[in-house]
Short mmCIF file of C-alpha atoms in Angstrom, two decimals:
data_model
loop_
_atom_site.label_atom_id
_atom_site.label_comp_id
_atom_site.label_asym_id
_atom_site.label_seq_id
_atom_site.Cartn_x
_atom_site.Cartn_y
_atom_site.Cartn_z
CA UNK Z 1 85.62 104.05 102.57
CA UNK Z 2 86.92 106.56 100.25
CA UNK Z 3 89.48 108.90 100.75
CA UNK Z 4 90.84 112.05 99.25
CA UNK Z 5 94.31 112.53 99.82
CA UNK Z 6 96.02 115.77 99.30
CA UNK Z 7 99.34 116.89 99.76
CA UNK Z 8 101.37 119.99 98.76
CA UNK Z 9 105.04 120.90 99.40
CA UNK Z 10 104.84 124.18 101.29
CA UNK Z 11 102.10 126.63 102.78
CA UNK Z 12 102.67 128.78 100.01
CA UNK Z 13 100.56 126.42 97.89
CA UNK Z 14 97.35 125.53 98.43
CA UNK Z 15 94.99 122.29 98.17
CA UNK Z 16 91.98 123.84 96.08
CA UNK Z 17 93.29 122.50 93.39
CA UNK Z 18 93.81 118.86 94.66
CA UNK Z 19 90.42 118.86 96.09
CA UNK Z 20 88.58 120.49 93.00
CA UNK Z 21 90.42 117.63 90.55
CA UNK Z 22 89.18 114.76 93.40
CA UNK Z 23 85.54 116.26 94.13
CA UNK Z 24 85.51 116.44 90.23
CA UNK Z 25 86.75 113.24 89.22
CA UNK Z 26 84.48 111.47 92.06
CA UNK Z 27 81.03 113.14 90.60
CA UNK Z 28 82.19 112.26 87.51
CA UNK Z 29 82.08 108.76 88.84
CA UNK Z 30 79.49 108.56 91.18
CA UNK Z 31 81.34 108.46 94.15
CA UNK Z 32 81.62 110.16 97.60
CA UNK Z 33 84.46 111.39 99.60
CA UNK Z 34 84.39 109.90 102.77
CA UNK Z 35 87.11 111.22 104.32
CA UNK Z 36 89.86 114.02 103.45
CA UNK Z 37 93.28 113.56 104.25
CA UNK Z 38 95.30 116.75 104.02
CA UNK Z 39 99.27 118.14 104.58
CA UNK Z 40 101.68 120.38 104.01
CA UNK Z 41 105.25 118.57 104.03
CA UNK Z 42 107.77 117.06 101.64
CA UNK Z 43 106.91 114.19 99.51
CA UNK Z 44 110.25 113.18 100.44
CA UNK Z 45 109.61 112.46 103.94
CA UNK Z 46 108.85 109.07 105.26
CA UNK Z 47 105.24 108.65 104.41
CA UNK Z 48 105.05 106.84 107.30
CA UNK Z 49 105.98 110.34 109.42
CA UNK Z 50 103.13 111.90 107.44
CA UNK Z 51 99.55 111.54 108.05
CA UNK Z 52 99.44 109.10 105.17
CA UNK Z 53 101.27 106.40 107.00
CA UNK Z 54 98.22 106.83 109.63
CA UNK Z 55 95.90 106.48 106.90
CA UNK Z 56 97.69 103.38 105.38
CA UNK Z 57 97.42 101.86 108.51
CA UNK Z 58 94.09 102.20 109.52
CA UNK Z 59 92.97 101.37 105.48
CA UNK Z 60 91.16 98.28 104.97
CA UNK Z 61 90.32 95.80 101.87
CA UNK Z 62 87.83 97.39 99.35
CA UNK Z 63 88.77 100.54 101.10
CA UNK Z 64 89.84 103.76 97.94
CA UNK Z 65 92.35 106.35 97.95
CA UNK Z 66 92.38 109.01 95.61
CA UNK Z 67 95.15 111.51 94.96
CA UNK Z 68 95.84 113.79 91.86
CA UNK Z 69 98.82 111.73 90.98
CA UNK Z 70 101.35 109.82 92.03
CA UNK Z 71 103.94 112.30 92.93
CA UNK Z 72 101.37 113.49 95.34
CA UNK Z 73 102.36 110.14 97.37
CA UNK Z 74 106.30 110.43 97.42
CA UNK Z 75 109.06 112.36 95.76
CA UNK Z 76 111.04 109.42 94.89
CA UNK Z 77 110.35 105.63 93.21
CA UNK Z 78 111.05 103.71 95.92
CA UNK Z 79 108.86 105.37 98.21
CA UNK Z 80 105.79 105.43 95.96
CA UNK Z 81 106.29 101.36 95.10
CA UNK Z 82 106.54 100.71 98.93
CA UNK Z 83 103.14 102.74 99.71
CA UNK Z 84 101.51 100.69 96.59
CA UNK Z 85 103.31 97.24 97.59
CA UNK Z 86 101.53 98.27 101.48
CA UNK Z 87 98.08 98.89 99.35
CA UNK Z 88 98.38 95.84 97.21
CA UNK Z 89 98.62 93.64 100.18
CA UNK Z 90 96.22 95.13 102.62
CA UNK Z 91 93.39 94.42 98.82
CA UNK Z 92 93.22 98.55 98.82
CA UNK Z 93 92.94 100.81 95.70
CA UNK Z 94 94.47 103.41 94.60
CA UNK Z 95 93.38 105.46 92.05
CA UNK Z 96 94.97 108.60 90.59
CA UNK Z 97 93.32 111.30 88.52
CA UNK Z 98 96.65 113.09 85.97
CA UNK Z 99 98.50 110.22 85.09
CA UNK Z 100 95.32 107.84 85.56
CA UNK Z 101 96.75 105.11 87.77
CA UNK Z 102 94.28 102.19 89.10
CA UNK Z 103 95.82 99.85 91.43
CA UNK Z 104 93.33 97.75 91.79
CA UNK Z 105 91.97 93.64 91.64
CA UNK Z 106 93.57 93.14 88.19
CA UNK Z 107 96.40 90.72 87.14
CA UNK Z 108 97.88 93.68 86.29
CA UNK Z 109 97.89 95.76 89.36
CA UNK Z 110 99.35 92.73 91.20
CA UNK Z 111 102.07 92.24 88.68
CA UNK Z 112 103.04 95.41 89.46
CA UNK Z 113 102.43 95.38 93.24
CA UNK Z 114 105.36 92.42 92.98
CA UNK Z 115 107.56 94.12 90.81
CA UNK Z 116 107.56 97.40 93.02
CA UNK Z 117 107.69 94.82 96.07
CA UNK Z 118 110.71 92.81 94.48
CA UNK Z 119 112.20 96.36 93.81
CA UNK Z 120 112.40 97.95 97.16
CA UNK Z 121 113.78 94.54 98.36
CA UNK Z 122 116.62 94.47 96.33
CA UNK Z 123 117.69 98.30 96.59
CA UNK Z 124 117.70 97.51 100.69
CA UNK Z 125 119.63 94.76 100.04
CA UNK Z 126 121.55 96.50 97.78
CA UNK Z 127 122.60 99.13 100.40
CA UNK Z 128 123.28 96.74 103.09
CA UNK Z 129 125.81 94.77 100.94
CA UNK Z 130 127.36 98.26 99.97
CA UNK Z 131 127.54 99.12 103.55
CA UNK Z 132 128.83 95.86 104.81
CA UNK Z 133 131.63 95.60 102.01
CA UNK Z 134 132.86 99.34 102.46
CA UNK Z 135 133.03 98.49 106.35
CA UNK Z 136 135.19 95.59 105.76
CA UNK Z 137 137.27 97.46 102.98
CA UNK Z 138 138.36 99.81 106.28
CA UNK Z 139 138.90 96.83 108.72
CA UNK Z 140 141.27 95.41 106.22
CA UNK Z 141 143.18 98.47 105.75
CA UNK Z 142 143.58 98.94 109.48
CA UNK Z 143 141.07 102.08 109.91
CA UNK Z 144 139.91 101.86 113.25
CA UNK Z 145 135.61 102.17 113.09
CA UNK Z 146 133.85 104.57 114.98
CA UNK Z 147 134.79 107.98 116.26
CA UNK Z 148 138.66 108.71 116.51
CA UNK Z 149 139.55 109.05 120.53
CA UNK Z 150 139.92 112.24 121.49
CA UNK Z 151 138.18 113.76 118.27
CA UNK Z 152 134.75 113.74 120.12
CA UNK Z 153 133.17 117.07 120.82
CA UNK Z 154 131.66 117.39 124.17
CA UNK Z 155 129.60 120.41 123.01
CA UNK Z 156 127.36 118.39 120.76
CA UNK Z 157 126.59 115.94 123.42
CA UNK Z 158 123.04 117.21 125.60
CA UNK Z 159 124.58 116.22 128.34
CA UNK Z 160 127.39 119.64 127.85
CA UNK Z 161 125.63 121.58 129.63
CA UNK Z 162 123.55 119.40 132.43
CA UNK Z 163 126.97 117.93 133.28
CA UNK Z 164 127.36 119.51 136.89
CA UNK Z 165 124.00 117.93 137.67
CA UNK Z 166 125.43 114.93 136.25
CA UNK Z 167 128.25 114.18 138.55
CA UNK Z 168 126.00 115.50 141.67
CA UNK Z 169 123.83 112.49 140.61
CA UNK Z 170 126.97 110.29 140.05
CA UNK Z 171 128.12 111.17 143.48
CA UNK Z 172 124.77 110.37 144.90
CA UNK Z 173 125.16 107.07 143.77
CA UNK Z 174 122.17 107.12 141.28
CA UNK Z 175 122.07 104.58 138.22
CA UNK Z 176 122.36 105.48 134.53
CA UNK Z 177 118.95 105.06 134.44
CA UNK Z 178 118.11 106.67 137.30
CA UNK Z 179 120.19 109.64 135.66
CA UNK Z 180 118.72 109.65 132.76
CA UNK Z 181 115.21 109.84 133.69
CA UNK Z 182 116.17 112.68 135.83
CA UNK Z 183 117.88 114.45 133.08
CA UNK Z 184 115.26 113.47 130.60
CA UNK Z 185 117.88 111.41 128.10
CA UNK Z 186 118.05 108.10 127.61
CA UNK Z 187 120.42 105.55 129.96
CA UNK Z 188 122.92 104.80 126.97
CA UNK Z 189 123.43 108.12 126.71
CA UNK Z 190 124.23 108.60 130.07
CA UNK Z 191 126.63 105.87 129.60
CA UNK Z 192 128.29 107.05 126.84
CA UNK Z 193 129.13 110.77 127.99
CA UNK Z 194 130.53 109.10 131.37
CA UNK Z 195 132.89 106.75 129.53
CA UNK Z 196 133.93 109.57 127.05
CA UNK Z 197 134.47 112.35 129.30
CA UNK Z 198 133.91 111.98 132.94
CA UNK Z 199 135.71 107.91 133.39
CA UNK Z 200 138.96 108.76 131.85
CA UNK Z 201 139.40 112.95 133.44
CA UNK Z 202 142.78 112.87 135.12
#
């Protein structure tokens, strides 16, 4: 299969252009679209909250994806060498048309599909260590993790305002998980506004 994938940022632009540099590009080469992917949404959301995380997971080996260029697959590095690394493995191309990017069968392509893989491993890493050693900078200086007691605002909890059908529930004897389906939330939320605000009222 060969796909055309086309993105833009906003409604105010549209995806003529995409689609004439693809449908051109493809004659060009003797190839057919098979399938269009289209959307209108941030290259710096997840790709795999767009519709080309569907596609990546439903793409198969020998399978092609065409886009006008890279940037057209994620706002950021990281993002477009994870969506390659994902192509690279599943043995699926990627071609782009501006900047003329073939990721492809080549001892190139898969010296690159490492490199991008080897990169998005260490910047998670990275972030985890940075996380872990500012967490343990506070416990050594005595700061006390979490939310400061008595600091939490009840107002930006969704239970607020379903609270009096809360304790009617609580006085029924129903579970936290009974409550929650009730109330639509989930039971560690339940859980959590009763031991901030209903477990400790004088």
């Amino acid at each position: 299969m060969i796909y055309g994938y086309i993105r833009v940022s906003s409604d105010k632009q549209t995806v003529e252009n995409q689609r004439f540099e693809i449908l051109k590009f493809a004659k060009k080469n003797n190839l057919t679209i098979d399938g269009w992917i289209e959307e209108t949404i941030s290259g710096t959301k997840s790709f795999s909250k767009r519709r080309l995380g569907q596609l990546l997971e439903v793409a198969t080996e020998d399978d092609v994806i065409i886009c006008s260029e890279l940037s057209r697959l994620g706002r950021n590095l990281f993002m477009i060498m994870e969506i390659l690394n994902i192509c690279m493995n599943k043995g699926c191309k990627v071609w782009t048309i501006k900047d003329n990017y073939r990721l492809g069968e080549d001892i190139q392509s898969k010296v690159l599909a490492f490199a991008f893989g080897l990169s998005a491993e260490i910047e998670r890493n990275l972030i985890s260590q940075r996380t872990k050693e500012a967490l343990d900078r506070k416990r050594s200086e005595g700061e006390k993790m979490g939310r400061p007691n008595g600091k939490t605002d009840k107002k930006r909890y969704k239970l607020f305002k379903k609270e009096k059908k809360l304790l009617e529930l609580l006085e029924q004897g129903k579970s936290f998980r009974e409550i929650g389906k009730k109330l639509k939330v989930k039971k560690d939320t339940v859980a959590r506004y009763y031991r901030n605000f209903i477990a400790n009222q004088d």
